[in-house]
Coordinates of C-alpha atoms and ligand atoms in Angstrom, one line a residue:
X37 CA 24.7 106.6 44.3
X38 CA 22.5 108.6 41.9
X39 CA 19.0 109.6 42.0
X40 CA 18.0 107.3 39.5
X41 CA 19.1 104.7 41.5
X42 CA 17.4 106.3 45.0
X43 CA 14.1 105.9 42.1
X44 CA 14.7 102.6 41.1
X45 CA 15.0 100.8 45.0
X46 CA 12.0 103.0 46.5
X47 CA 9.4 100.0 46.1
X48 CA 12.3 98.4 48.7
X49 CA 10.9 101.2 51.2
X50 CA 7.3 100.9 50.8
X51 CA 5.4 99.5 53.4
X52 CA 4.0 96.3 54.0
X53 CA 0.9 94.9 55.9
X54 CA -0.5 91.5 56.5
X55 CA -3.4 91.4 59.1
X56 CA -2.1 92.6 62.4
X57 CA 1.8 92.2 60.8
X58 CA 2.8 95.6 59.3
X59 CA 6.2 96.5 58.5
X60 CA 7.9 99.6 57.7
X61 CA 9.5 98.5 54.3
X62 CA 10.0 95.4 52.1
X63 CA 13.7 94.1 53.5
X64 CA 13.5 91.2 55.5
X65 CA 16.6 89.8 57.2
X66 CA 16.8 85.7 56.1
X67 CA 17.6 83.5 58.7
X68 CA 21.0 82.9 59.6
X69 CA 22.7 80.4 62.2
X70 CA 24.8 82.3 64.6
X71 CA 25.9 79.7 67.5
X72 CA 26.3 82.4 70.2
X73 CA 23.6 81.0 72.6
X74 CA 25.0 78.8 75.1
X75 CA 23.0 75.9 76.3
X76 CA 20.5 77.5 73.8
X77 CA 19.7 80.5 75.6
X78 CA 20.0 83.9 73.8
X79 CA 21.9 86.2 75.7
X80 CA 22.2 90.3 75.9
X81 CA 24.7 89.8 72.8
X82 CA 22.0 88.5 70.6
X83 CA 19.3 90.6 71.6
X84 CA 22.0 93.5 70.5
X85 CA 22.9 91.8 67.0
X86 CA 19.5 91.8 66.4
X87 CA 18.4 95.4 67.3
X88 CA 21.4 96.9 65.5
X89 CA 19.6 95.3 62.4
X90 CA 16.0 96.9 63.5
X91 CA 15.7 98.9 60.5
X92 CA 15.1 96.0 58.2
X93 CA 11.3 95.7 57.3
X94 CA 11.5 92.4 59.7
X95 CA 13.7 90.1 61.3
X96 CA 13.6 86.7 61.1
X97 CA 15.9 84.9 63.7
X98 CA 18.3 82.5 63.0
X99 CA 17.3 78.6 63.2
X100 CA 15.7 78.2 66.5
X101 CA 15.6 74.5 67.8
X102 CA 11.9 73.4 68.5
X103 CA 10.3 71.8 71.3
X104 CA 11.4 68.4 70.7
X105 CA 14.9 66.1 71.7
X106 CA 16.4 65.2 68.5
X107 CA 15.8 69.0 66.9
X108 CA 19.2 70.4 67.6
X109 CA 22.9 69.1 67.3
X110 CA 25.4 69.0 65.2
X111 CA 24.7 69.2 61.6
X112 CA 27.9 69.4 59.7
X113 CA 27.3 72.8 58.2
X114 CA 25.9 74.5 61.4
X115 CA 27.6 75.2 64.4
X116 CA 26.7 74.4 67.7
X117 CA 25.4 76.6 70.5
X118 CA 22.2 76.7 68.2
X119 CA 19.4 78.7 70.5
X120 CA 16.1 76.7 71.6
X121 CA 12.5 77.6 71.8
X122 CA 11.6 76.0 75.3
X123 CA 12.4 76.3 78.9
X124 CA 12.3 79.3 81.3
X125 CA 15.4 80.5 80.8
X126 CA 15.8 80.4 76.8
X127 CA 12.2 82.0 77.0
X128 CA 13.5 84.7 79.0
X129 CA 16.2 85.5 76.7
X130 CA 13.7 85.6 73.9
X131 CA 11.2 87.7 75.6
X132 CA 14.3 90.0 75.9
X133 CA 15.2 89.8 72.6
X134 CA 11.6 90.9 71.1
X135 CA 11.4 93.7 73.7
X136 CA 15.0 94.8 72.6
X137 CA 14.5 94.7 69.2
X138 CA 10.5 95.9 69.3
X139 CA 12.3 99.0 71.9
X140 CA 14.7 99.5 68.5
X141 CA 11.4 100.1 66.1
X142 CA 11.9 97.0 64.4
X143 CA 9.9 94.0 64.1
X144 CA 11.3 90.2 64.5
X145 CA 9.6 86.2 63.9
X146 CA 11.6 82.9 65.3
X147 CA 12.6 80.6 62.4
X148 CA 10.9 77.4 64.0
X149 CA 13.9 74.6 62.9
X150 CA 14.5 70.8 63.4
X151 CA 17.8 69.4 61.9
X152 CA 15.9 66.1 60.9
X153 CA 18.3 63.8 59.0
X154 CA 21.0 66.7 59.2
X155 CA 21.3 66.2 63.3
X156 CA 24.8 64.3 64.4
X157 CA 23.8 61.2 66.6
X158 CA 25.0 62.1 70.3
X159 CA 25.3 65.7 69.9
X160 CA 23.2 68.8 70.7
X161 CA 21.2 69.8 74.0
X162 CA 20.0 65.6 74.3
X163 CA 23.1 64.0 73.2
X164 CA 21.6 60.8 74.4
X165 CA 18.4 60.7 72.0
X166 CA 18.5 59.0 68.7
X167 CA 18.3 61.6 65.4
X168 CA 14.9 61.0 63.7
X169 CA 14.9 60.7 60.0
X170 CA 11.6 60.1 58.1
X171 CA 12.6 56.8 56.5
X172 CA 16.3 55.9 58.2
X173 CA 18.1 57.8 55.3
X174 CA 20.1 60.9 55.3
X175 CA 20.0 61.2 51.7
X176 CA 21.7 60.3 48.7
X177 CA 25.3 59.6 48.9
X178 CA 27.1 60.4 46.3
X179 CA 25.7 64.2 45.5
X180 CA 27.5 65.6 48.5
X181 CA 29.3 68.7 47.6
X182 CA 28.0 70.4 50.5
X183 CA 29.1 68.1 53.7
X184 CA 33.1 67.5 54.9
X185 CA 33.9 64.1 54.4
X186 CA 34.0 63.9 58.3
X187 CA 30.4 64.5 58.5
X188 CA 29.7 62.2 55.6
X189 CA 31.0 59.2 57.5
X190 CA 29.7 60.2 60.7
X191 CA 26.7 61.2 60.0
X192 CA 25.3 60.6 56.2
X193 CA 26.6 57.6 55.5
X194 CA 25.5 55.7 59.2
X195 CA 22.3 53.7 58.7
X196 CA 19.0 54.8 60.7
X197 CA 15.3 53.6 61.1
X198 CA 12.2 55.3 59.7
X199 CA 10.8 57.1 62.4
X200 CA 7.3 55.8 63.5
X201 CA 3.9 57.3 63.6
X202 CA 4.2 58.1 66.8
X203 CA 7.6 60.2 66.4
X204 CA 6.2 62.2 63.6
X205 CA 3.1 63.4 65.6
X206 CA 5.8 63.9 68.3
X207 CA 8.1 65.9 66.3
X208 CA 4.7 68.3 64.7
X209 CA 3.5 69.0 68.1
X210 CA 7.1 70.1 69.1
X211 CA 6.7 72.9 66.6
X212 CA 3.4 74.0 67.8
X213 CA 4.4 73.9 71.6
X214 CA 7.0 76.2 70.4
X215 CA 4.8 78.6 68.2
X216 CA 2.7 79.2 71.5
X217 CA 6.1 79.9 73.2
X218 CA 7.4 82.4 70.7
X219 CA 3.9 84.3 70.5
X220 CA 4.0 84.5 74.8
X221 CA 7.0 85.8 74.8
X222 CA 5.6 88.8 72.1
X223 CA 7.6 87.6 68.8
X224 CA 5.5 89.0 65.2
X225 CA 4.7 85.7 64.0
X226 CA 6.0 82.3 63.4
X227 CA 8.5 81.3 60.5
X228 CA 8.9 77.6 59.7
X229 CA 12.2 76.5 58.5
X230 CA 10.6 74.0 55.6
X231 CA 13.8 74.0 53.4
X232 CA 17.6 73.1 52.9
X233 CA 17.1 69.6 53.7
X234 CA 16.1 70.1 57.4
X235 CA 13.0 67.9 58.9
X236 CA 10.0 69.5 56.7
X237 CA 11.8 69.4 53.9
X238 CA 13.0 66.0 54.8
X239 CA 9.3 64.8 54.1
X240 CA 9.1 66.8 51.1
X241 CA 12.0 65.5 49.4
X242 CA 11.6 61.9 47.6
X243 CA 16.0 61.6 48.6
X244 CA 14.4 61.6 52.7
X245 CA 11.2 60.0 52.3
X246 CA 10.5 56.8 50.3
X247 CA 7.2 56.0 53.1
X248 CA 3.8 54.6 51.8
X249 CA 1.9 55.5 54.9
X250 CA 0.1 58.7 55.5
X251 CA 3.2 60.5 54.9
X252 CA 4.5 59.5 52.4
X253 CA 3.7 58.8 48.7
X254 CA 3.9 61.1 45.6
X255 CA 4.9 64.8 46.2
X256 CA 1.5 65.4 47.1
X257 CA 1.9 62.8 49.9
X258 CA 5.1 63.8 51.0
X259 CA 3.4 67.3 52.2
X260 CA 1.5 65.8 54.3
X261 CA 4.1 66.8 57.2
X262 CA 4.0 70.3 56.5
X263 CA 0.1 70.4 56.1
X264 CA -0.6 68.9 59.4
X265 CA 2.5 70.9 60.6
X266 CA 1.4 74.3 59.7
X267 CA -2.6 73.2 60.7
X268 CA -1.1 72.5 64.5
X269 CA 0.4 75.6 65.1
X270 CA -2.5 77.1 63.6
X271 CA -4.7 75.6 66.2
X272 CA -1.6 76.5 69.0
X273 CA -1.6 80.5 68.1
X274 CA -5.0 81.2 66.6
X275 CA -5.7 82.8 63.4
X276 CA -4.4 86.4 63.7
X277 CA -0.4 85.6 64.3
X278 CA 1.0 85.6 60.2
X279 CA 3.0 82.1 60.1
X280 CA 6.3 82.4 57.1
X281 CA 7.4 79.2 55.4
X282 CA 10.8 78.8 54.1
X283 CA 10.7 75.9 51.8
X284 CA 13.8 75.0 48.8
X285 CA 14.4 73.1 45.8
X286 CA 17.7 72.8 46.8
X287 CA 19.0 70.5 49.7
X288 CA 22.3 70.5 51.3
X289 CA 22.4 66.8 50.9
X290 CA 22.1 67.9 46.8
X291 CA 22.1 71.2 45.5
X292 CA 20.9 70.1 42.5
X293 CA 17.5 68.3 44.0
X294 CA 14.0 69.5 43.0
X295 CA 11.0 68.9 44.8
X296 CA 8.8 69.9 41.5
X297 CA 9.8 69.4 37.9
X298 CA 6.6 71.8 36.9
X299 CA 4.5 74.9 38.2
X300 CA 1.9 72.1 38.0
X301 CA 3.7 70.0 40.6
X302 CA 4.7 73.0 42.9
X303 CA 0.8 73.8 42.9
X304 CA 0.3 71.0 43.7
X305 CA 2.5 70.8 47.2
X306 CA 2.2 74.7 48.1
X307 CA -1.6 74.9 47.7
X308 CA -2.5 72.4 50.4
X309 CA 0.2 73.9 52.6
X310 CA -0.9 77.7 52.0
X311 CA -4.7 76.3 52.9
X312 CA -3.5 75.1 56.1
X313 CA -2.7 78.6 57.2
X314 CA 0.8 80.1 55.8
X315 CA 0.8 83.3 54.9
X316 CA 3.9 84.2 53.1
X317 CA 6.1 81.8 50.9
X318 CA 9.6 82.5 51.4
X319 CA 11.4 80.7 48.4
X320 CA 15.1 80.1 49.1
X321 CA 16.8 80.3 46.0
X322 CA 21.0 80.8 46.0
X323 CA 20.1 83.4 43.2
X324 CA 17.2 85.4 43.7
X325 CA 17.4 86.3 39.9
X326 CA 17.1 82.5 38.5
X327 CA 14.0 81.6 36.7
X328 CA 12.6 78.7 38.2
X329 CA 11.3 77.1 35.1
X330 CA 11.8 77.4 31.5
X331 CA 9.0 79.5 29.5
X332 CA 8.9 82.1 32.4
X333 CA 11.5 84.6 34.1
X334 CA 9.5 84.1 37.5
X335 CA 12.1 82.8 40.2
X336 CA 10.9 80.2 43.3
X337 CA 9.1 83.0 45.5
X338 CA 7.2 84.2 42.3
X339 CA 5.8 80.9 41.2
X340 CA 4.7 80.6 44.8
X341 CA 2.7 84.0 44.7
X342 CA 1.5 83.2 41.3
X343 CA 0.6 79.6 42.7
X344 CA -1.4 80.2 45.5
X345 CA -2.6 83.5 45.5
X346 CA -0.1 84.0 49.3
X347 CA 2.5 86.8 49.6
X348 CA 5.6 85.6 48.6
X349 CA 9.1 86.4 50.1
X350 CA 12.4 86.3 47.5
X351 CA 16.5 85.7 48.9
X352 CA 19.8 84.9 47.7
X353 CA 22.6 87.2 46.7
X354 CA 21.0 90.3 47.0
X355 CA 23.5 93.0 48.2
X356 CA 26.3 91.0 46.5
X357 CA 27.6 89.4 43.5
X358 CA 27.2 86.0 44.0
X359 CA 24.8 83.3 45.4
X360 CA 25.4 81.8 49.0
X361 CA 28.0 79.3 49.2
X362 CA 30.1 80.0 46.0
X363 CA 33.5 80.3 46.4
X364 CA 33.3 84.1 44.9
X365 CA 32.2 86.2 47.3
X366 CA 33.2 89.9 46.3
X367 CA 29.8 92.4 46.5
X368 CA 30.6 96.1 47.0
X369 CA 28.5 99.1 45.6
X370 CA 28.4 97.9 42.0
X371 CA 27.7 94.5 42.3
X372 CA 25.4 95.2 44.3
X373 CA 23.9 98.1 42.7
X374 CA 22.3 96.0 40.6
X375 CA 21.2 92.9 41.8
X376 CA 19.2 95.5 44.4
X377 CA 17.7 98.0 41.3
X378 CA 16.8 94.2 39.7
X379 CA 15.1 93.1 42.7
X380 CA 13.0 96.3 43.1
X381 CA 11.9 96.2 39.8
X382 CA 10.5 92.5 40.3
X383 CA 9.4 94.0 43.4
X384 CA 7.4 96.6 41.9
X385 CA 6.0 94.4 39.4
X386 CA 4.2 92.3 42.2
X387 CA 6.4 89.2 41.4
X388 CA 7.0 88.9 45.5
X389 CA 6.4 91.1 48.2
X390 CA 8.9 91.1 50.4
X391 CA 13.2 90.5 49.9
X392 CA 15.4 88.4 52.5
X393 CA 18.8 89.7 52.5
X394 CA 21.9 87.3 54.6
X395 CA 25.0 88.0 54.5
X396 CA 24.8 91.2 53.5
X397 CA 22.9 92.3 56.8
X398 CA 24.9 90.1 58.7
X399 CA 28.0 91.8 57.5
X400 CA 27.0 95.1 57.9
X401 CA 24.0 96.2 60.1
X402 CA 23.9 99.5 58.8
X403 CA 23.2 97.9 55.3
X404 CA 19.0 98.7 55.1
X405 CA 19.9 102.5 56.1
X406 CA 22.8 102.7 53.8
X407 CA 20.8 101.5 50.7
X408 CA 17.8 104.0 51.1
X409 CA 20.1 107.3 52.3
X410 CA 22.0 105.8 48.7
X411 CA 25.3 105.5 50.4
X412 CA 28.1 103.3 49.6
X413 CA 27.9 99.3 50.5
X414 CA 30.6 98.1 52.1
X415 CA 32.7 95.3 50.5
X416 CA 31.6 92.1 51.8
X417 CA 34.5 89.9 53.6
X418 CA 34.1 86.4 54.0
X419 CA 36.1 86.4 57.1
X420 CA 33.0 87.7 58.9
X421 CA 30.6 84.9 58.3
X422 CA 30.0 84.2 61.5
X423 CA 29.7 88.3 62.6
X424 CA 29.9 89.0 66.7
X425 CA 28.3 92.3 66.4
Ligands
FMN265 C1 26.0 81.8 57.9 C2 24.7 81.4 57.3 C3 23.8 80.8 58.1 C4 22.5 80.5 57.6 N1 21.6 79.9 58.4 C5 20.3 79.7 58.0 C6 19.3 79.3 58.8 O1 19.5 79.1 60.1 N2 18.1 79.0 58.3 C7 17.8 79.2 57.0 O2 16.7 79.0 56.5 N3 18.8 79.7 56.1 C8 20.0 79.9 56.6 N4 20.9 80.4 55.7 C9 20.6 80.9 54.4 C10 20.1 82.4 54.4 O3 18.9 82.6 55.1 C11 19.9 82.9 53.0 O4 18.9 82.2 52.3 C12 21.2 82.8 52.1 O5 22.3 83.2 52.8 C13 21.1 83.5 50.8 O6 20.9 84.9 51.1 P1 22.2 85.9 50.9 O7 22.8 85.6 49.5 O8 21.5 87.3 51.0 O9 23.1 85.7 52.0 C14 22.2 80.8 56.2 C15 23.2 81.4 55.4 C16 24.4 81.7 56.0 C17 25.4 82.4 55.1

């Protein structure tokens, strides 16, 4: 790769710093669901696969089941063998997993996750719990591109209750028991899995939550969850620990969805969230380069910067040609040439701050040194989705 090119990615390799947080450059590894932690303990293999990847700016982990029965299971898209954020012995594996990947010069957060509506009745570590969805409903039905057909019938299509005041308090202080965990056991700060249909977002979305009580209402209403979510950890893991919130417009129930139509609207649920104590917006978009709304080239984590005045965090297909879960999935060095000189640029202009790269990292570990030493990328194979190394 040229020197140009070595010019236009440097903003990637600036560094970054956010109260007691600071990272050695801009690239953040996304989350991504392995299924290699059996009985939802990380083992020596994870803490590896996670300190080979130690030159990224940050780690975030994959979805990590919170402190709270129905979080984990089957979801139709994510495997099992999911790793949990409670217990002695899962603690243990995650204390080992920081030190690891802290002993590698890298930095790492747990992405806090409940499966909410997702969650397969009568799977998972409490296969005897009911799932919990926010008013009985796994979604619309018939905007399912995203589930098998198995699933569908198994799991979407099976009637369910709203959950009760009760269960939603249950379910918030789940994910503040396991903030406190994750900072014990030394992790860099707390990121929230808020998006892709999954139990935050399940409040957000009108498709999940049709409720009229204190959680419920107009989109305003409906991020009510993640305010007093985000306020409870707060109160768990004091003020210093930087807390990440993943939220999406899309959801896997419907890829299409939108929880805002406007800026206006998306104001209107981030700002409320961002003053209950987030500190970076991670906007999960399947193309980091799509403009979020019409009048502005701005994409999801640049409206959220713009909006609240929080550092924002950009993903999706970076590193490779195409956006997660498209059936063309080529990459290489050119493709990716670009989209990574594109996303510096926006970079540089202070659109976001920081850039979450999947499958590209998961692929190949090497991937953060490659880019900056300007070496080529190597071709991105489908085949290893699911990587062991
Ligand atoms: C195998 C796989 C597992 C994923 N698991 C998660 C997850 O646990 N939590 C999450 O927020 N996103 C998850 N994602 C989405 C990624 O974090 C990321 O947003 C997406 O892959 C787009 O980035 P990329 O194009 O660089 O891969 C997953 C994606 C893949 C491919």
């Amino acid at each position: 790769m040229s020197l140009e090119f070595q010019a236009e990615i440097a903003p990637l390799f600036e560094p970054f710093a956010l109260r007691s947080l600071s990272l050695a450059n801009r690239v953040v590894m996304a989350p991504m669901t392995r299924g290699f932690s059996p009985s939802g303990v990380p083992g020596k293999d994870v803490a590896g696969y996670y300190a080979r990847r130690a030159d990224c700016g940050l780690i975030i982990t994959e979805g990590v089941g919170v402190d709270h029965p129905a979080a984990l299971g089957g979801s139709g898209v994510d495997g099992d063998n999911a790793p949990h954020m409670y217990g002695r012995c899962a603690l243990e594996g995650w204390r080992a997993v920081v030190d690891t990947v802290h002993a590698a010069g890298g930095k790492i957060m747990p992405q806090l996750w409940h499966q909410g509506v997702m969650r397969e009745m009568g799977t998972g570590p409490h296969p005897e719990v009911e799932t919990v969805r926010p008013s009985g409903v796994w979604g619309p039905l018939d905007r399912t591109a995203m589930v098998t057909p198995e699933y569908l019938s198994n799991v979407a299509a099976k009637p369910g209750r709203a959950m009760t005041d009760e269960e939603v308090v249950d379910v918030i202080e789940g994910f503040a028991r396991s903030a406190r965990y994750a900072m014990d056991v030394g992790f860099d700060g707390i990121a929230i899995h808020g998006a892709h249909g999954y139990m935050v977002d399940d409040f957000l979305w009108d498709g999940t939550n049709s409720r009229t009580d204190r959680w419920g209402g107009d989109h305003i209403g409906r991020a009510a969850f993640a305010v007093e979510l985000v306020k409870a950890i707060r109160r768990e893991i004091g003020l210093e620990p930087v807390i990440n919130f993943r939220f999406s417009q899309w959801k896997q129930q419907d890829v299409r969805a939108r929880l805002a139509e406007t800026p206006g609207q998306l104001g209107e649920i981030l700002g409320p969230i961002a003053d209950a104590g987030v500190d970076i917006f991670d906007g999960s978009q399947r193309y980091f380069d799509k403009a979020e709304f019409e009048g502005s080239s701005l994409n999801l984590a640049g409206w959220a910067k713009k909006l609240t005045g929080k550092a924002a965090q950009t993903v999706g297909g970076v590193g490779l040609s195409s956006g997660v879960y498209d059936s063309k999935r080529t990459g290489g060095s050119d493709a990716a040439r670009e989209n990574i000189a594109n996303v510096a640029q926006r970079l540089a202009r202070g659109e976001f701050d920081l850039v979450g790269v999947g499958r590209a990292i998961m692929h190949d570990p090497a991937w953060v040194g490659r880019v900056q030493r300007g070496e080529e990328l190597l071709p991105f194979a489908e085949a290893s989705r699911f990587v062991l190394t």
